[in-house]
Coordinates of N, CA, C and O and ligand atoms in Angstrom, one line a residue:
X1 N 0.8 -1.2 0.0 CA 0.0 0.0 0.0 C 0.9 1.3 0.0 O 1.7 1.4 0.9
X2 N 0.8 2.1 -0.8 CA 0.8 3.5 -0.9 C 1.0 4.5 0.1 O -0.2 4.7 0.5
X3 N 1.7 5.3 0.8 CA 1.3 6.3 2.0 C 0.8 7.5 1.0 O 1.0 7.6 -0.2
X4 N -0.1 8.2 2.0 CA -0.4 9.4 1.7 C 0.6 10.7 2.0 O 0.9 10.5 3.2
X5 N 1.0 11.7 1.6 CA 1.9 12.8 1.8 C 0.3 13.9 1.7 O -0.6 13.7 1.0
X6 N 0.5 15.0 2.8 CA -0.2 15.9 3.0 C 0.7 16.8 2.4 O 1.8 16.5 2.9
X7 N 0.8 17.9 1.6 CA 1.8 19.4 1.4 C 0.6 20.6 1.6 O -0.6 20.3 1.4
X8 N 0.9 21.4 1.9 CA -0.1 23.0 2.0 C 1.2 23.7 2.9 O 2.3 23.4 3.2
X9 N 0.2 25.1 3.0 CA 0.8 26.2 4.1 C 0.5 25.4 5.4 O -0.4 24.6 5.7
X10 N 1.9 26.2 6.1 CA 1.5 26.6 7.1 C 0.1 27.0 7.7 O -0.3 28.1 7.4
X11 N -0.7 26.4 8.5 CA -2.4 26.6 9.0 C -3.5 25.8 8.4 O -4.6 25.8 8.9
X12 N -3.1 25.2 7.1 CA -3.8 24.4 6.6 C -4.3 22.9 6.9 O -5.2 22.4 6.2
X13 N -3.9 22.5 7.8 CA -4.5 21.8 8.9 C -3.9 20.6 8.6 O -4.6 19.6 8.7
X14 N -2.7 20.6 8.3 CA -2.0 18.8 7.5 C -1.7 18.4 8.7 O -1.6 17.2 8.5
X15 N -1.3 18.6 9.9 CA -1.0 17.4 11.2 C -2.1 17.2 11.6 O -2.0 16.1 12.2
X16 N -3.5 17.8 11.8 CA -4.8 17.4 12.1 C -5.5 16.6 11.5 O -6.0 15.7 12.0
X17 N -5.6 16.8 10.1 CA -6.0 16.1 9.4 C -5.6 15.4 9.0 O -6.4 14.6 8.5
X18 N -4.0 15.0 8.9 CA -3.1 13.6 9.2 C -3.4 12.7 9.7 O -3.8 11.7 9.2
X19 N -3.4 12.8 11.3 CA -3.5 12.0 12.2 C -5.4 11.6 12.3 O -5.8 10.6 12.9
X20 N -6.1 12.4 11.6 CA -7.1 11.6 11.4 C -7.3 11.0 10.4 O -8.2 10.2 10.6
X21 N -6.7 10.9 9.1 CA -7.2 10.2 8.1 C -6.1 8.8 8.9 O -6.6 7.7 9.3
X22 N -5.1 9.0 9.0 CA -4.5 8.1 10.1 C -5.4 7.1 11.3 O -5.5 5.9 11.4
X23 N -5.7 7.5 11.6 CA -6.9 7.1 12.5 C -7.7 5.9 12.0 O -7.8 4.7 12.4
X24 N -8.1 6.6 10.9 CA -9.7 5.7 10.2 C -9.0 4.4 9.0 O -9.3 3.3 8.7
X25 N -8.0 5.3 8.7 CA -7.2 4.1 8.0 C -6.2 2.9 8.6 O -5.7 1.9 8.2
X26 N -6.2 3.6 10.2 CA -5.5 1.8 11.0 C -3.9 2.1 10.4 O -3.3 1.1 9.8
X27 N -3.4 3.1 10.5 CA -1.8 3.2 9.9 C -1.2 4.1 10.8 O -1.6 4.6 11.8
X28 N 0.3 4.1 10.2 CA 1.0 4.9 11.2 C 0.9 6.5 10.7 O 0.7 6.8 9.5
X29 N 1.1 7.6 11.8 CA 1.1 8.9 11.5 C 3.1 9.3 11.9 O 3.9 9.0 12.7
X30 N 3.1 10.2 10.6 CA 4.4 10.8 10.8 C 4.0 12.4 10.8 O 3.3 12.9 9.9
X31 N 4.6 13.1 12.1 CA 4.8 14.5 11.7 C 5.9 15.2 11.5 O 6.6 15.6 12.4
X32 N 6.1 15.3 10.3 CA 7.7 16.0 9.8 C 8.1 16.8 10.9 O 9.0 16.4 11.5
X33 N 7.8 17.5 11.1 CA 7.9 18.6 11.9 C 8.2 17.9 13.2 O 9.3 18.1 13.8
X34 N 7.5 17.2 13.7 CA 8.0 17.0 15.4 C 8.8 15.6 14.8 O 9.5 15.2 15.8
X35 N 9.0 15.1 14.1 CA 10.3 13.5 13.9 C 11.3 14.5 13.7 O 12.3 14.0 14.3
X36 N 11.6 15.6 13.2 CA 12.2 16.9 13.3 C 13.2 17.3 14.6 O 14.5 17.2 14.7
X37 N 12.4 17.6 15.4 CA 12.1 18.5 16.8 C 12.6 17.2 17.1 O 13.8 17.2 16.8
X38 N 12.3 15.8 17.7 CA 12.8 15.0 18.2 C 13.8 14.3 18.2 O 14.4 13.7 19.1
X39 N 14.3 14.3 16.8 CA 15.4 14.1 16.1 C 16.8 14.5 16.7 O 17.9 14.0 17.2
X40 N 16.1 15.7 16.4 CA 17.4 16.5 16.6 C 17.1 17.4 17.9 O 18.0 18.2 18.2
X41 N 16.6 17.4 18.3 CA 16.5 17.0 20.2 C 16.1 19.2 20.4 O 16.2 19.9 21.4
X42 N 16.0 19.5 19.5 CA 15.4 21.0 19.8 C 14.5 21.2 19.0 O 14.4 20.5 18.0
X43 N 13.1 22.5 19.3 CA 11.5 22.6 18.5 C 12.8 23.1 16.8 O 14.0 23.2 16.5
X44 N 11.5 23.2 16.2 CA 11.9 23.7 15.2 C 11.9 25.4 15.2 O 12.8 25.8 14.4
X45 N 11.2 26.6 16.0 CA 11.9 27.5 15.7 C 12.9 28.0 16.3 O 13.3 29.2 16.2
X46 N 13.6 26.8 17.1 CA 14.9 27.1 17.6 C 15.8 26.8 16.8 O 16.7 27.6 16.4
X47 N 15.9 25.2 16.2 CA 16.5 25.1 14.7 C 16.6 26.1 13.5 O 17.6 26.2 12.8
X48 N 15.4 26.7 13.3 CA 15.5 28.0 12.3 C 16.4 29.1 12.6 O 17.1 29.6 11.7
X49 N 16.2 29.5 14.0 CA 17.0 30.9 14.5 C 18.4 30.1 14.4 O 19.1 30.7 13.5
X50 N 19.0 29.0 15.0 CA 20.4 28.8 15.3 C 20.9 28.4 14.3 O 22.0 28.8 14.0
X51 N 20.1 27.7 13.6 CA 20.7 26.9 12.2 C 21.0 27.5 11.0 O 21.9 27.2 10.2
X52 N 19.7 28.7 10.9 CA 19.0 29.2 9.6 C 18.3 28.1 8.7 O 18.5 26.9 8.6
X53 N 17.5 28.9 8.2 CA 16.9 28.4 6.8 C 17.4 27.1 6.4 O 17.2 26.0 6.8
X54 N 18.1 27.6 5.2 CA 19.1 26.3 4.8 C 19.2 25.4 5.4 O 18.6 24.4 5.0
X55 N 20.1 25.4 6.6 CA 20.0 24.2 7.3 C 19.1 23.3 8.3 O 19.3 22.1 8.7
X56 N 18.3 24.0 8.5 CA 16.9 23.8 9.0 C 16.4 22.8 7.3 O 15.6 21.9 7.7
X57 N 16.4 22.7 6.4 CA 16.0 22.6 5.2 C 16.6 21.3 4.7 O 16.0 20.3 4.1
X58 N 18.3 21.6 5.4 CA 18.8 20.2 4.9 C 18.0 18.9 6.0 O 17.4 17.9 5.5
X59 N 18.3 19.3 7.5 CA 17.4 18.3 8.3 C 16.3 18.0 7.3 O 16.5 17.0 6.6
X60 N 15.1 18.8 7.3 CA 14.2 18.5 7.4 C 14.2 17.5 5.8 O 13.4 16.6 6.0
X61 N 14.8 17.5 4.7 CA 14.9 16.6 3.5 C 15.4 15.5 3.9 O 14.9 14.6 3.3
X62 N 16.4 15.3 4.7 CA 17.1 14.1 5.5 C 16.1 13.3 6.2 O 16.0 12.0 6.2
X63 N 15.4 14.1 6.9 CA 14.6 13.4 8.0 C 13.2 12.9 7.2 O 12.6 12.0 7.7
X64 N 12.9 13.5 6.0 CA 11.7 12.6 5.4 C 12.7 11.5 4.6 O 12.2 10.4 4.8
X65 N 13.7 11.5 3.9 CA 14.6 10.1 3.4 C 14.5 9.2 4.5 O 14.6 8.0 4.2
X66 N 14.2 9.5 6.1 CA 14.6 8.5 6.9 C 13.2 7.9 7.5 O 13.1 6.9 8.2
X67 N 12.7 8.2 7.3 CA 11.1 8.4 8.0 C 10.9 6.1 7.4 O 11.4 5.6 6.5
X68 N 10.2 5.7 8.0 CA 10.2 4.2 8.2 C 9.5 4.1 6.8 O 8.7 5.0 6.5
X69 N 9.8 2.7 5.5 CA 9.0 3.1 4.4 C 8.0 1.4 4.8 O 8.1 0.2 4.8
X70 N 6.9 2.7 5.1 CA 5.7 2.1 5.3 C 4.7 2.5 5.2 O 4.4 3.7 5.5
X71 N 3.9 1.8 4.8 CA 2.3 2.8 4.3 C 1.9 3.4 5.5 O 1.3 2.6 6.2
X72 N 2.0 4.6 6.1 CA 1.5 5.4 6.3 C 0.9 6.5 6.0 O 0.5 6.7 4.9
X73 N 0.6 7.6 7.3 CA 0.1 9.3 6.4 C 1.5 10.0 7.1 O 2.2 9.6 8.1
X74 N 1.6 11.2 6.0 CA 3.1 11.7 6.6 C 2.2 13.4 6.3 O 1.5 13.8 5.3
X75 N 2.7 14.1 7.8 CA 2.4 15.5 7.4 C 3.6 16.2 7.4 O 4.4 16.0 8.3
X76 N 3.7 17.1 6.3 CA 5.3 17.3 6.0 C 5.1 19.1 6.6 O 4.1 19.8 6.7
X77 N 6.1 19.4 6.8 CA 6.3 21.3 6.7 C 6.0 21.8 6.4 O 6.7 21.7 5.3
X78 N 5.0 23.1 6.0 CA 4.9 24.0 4.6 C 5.7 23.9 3.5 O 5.3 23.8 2.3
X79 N 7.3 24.1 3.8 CA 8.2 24.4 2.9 C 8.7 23.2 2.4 O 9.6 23.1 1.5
X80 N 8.2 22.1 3.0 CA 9.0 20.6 2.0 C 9.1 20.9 0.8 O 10.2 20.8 0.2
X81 N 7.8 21.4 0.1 CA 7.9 21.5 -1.3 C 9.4 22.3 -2.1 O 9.7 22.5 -3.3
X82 N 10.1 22.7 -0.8 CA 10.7 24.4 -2.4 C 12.1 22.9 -2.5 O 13.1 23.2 -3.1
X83 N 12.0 22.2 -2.2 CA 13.6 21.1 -2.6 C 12.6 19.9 -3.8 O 11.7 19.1 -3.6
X84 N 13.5 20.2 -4.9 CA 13.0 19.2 -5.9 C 13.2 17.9 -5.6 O 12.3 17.2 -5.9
X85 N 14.4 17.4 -4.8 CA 14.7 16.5 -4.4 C 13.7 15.5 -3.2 O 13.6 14.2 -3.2
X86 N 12.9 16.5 -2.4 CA 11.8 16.3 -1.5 C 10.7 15.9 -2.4 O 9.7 15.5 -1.8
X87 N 10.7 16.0 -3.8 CA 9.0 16.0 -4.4 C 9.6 14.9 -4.8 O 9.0 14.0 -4.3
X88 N 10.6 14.3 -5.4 CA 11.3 12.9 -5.7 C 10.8 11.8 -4.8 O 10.0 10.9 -5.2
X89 N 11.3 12.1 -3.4 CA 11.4 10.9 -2.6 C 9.9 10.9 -1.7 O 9.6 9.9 -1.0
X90 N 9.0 12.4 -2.0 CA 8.0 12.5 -1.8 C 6.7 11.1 -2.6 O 5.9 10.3 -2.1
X91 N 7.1 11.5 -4.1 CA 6.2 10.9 -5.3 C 6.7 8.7 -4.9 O 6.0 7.7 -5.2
X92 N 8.3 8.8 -4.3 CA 8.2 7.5 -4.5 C 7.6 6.9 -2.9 O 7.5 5.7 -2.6
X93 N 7.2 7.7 -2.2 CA 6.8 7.2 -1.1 C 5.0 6.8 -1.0 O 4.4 5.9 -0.4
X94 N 4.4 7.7 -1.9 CA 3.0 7.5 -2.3 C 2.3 8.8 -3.2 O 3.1 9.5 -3.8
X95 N 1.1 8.9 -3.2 CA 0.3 9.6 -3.4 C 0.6 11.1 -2.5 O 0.6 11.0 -1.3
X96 N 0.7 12.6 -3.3 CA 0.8 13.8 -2.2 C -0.4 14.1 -3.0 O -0.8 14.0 -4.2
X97 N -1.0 14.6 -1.8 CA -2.1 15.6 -1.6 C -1.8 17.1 -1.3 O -0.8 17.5 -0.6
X98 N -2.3 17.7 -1.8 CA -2.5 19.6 -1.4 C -3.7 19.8 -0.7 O -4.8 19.6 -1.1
X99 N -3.2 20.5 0.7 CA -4.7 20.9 1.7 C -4.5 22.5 0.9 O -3.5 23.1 0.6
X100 N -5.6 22.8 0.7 CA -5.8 24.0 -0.5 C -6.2 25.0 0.4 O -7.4 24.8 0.6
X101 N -5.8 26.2 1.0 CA -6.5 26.9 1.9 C -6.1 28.3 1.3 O -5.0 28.8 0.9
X102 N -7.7 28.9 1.3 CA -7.4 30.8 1.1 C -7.0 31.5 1.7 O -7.0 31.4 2.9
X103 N -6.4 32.6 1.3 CA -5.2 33.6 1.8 C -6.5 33.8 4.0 O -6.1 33.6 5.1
X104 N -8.0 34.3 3.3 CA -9.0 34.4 4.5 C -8.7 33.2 5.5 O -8.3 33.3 6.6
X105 N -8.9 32.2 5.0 CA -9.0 31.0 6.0 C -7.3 30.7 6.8 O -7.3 30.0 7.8
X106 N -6.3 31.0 6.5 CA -4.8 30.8 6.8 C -4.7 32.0 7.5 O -3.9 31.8 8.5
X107 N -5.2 33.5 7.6 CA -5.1 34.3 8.3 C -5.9 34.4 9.6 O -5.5 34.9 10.7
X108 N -6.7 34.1 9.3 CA -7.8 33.2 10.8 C -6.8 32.6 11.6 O -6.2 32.9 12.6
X109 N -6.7 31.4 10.8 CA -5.5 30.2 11.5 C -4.3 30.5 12.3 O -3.8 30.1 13.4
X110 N -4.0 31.7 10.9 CA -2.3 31.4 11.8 C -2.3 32.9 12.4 O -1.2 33.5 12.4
X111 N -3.3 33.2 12.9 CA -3.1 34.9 14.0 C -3.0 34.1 15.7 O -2.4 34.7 16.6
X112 N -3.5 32.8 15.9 CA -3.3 32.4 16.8 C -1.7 31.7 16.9 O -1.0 31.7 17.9
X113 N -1.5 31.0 15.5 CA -0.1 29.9 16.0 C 0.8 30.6 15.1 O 1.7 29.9 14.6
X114 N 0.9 31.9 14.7 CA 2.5 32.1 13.7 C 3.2 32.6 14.5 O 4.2 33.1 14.0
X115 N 3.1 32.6 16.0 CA 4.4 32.7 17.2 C 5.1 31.6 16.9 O 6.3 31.7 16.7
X116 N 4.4 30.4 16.7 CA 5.2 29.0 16.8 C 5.8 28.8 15.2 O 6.7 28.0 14.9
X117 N 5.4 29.8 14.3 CA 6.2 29.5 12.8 C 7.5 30.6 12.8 O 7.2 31.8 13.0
X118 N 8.6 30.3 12.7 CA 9.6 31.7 12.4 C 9.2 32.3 11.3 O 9.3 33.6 11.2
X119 N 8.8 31.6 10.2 CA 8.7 33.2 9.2 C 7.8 34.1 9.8 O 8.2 35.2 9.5
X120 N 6.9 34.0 10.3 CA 5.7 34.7 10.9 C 5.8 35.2 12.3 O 4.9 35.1 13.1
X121 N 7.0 35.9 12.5 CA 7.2 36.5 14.1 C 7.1 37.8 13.6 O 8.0 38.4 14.1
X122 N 6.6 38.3 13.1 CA 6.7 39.7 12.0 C 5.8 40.4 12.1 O 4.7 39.8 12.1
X123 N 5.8 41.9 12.2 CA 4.5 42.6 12.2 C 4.1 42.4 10.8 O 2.9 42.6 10.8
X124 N 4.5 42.1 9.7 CA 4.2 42.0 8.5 C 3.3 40.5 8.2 O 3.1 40.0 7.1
X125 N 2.8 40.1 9.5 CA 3.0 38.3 8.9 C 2.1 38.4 7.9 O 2.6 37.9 6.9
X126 N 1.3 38.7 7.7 CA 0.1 38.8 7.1 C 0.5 38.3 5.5 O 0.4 37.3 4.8
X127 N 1.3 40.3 5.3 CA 1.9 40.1 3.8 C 3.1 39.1 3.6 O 3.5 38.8 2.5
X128 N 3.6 38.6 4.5 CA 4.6 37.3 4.5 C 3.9 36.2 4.5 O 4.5 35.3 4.1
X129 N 2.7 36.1 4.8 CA 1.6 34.8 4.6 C 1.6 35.2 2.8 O 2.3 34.6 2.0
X130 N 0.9 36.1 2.4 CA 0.0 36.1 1.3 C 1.6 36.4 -0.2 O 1.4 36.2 -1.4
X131 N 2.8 36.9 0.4 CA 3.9 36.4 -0.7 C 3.9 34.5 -0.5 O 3.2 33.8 -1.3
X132 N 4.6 34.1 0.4 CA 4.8 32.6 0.6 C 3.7 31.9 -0.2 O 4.1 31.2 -1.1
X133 N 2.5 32.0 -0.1 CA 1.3 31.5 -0.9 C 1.8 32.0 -2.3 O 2.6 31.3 -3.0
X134 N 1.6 32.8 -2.6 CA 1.8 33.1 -4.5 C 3.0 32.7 -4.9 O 3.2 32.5 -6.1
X135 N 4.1 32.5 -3.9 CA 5.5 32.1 -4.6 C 5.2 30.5 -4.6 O 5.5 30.0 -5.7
X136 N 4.7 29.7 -3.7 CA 4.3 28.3 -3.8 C 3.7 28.2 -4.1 O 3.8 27.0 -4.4
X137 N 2.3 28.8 -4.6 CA 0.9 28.0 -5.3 C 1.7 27.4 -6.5 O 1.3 26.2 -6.7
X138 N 2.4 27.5 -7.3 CA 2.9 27.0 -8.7 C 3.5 25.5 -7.8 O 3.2 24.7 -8.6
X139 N 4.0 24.9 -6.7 CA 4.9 24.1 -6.4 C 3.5 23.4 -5.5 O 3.7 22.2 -5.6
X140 N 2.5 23.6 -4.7 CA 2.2 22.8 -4.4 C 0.6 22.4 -5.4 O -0.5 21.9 -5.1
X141 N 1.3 22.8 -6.3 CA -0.5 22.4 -7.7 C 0.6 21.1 -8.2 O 0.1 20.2 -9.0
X142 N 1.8 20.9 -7.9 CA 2.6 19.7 -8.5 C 2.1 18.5 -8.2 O 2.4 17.5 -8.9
X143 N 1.0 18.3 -6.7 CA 0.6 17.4 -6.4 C -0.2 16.7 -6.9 O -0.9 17.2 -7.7
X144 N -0.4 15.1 -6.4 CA -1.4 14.6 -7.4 C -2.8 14.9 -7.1 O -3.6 15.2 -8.0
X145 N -3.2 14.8 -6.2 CA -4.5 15.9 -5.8 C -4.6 16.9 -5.2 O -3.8 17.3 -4.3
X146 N -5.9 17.6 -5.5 CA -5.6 19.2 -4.6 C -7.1 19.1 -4.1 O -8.0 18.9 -4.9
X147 N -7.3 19.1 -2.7 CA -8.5 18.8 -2.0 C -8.6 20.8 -1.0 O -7.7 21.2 -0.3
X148 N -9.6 21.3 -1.3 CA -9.6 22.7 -0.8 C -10.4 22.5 0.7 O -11.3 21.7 0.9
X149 N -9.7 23.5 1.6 CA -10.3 22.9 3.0 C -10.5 24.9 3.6 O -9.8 25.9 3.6
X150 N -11.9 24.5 4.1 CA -12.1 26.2 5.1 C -12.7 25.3 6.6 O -12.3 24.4 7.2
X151 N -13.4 26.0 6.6 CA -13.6 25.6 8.3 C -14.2 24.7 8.7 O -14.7 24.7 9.9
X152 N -14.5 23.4 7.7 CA -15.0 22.5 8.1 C -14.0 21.7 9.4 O -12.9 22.0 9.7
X153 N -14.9 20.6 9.8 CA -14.2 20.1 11.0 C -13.3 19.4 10.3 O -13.4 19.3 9.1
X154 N -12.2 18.6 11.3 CA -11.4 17.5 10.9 C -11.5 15.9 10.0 O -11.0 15.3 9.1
X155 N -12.5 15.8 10.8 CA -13.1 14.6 10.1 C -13.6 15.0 9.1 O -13.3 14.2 8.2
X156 N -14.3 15.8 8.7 CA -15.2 15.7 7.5 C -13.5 16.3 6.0 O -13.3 15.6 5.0
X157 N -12.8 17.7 6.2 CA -12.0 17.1 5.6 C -11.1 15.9 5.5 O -10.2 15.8 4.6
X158 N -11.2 15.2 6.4 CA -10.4 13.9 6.6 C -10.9 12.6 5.5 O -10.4 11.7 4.9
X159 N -11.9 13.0 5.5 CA -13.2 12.0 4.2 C -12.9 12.6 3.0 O -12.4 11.9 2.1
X160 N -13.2 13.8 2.7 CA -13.1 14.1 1.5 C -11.3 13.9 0.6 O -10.9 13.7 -0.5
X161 N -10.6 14.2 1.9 CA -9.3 13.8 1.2 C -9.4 12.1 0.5 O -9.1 11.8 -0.7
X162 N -9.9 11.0 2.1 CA -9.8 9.7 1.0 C -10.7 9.6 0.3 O -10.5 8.5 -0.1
X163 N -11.9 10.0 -0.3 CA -12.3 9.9 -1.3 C -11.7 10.6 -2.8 O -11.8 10.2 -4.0
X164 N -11.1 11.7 -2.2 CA -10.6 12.5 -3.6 C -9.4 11.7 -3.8 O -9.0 11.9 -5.0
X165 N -8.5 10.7 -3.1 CA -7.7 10.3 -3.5 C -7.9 8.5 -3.6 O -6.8 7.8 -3.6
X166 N -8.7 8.1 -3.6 CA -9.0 6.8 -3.5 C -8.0 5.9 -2.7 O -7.7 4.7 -3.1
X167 N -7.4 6.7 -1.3 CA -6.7 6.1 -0.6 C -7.4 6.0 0.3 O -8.5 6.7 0.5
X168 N -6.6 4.9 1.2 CA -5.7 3.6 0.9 C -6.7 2.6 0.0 O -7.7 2.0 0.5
X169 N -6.4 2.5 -1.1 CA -6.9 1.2 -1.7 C -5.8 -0.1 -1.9 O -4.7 -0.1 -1.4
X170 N -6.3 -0.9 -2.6 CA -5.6 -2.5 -2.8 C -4.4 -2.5 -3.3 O -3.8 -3.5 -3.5
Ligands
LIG1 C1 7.4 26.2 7.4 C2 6.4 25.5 7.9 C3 6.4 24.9 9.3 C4 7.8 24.5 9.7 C5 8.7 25.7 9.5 C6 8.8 26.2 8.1 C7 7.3 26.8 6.0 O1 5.6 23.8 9.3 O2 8.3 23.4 8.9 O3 8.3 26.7 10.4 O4 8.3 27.1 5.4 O5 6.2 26.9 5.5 P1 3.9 23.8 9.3 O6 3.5 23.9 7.9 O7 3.5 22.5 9.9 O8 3.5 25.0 10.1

């Protein structure tokens, strides 16, 4: 079987909605982000400040190469996408999905958690949300499906993703 890969922004709900299509499908959940943080034994916006970018970047491509290869759901970073190398080992791990969220629904979201994102410590976050969106919408339409998500609950986008992607099938 196949894993599923979640890609979106930041606030688009891919470790929530991970761990539930996880759930219903009886598999294991990976969250890039905390196999990350645990990894390498500090959160991730401490890795950003001390590391920078870049190497915050190299972890995080290393640490999906290592991730167990087993049908699971994996919720990756926002920025997995900008490394061509990540859509490679992305495509041979399973099926990626795009959680599709508008510039409105991501600024709801992340006025509460973009303390916890470094690009978003910024009085600007706003217009640093709505560049990061236009510079990636070209890189995350790469995926094999694109399932659009606003304020519905967890579960119900949790459904529509396995139906839009006829995962996990045989
Ligand atoms: C990032 C998204 C974050 C985290 C890091 C960088 C990004 O993950 O990997 O702060 O570049 O979009 P979430 O998408 O889970 O917030």
């Amino acid at each position: 079987m196949q894993s599923l890969i979640l890609v979106g922004m930041m606030g688009s709900g891919k470790s929530t909605i991970g761990r539930a299509i996880a759930e219903v499908a009886e598999v294991p959940f990976h969250d890039l982000d905390r196999v990350i943080a645990r990894n390498l034994g500090h959160t991730v916006p401490w890795l950003f400040e001390r590391l920078g970018e870049q190497t915050f970047r190299d972890h995080e491509a290393n640490e999906l190469r290592q991730l167990p290869n087993e049908a699971c759901v994996i919720a990756t970073g926002g920025g997995v996408v900008l490394r061509e190398d990540n859509w490679t080992e992305m495509r041979r791990r399973g099926k990626v999905v795009w959680l599709r969220a508008s510039l409105e629904v991501l600024a709801v979201r992340l006025e509460r958690g973009r303390m916890r994102r470094p690009l978003l410590v910024h009085d600007d976050w706003l217009e640093r949300v709505q560049a990061i969106l236009d510079a990636r919408t070209p890189l995350y339409s790469q995926a094999d499906i694109i399932v659009d998500v606003s304020d519905e609950e967890p579960e119900v986008v949790a459904r529509h993703v396995m139906e839009a992607s006829a995962w996990p099938s045989l």
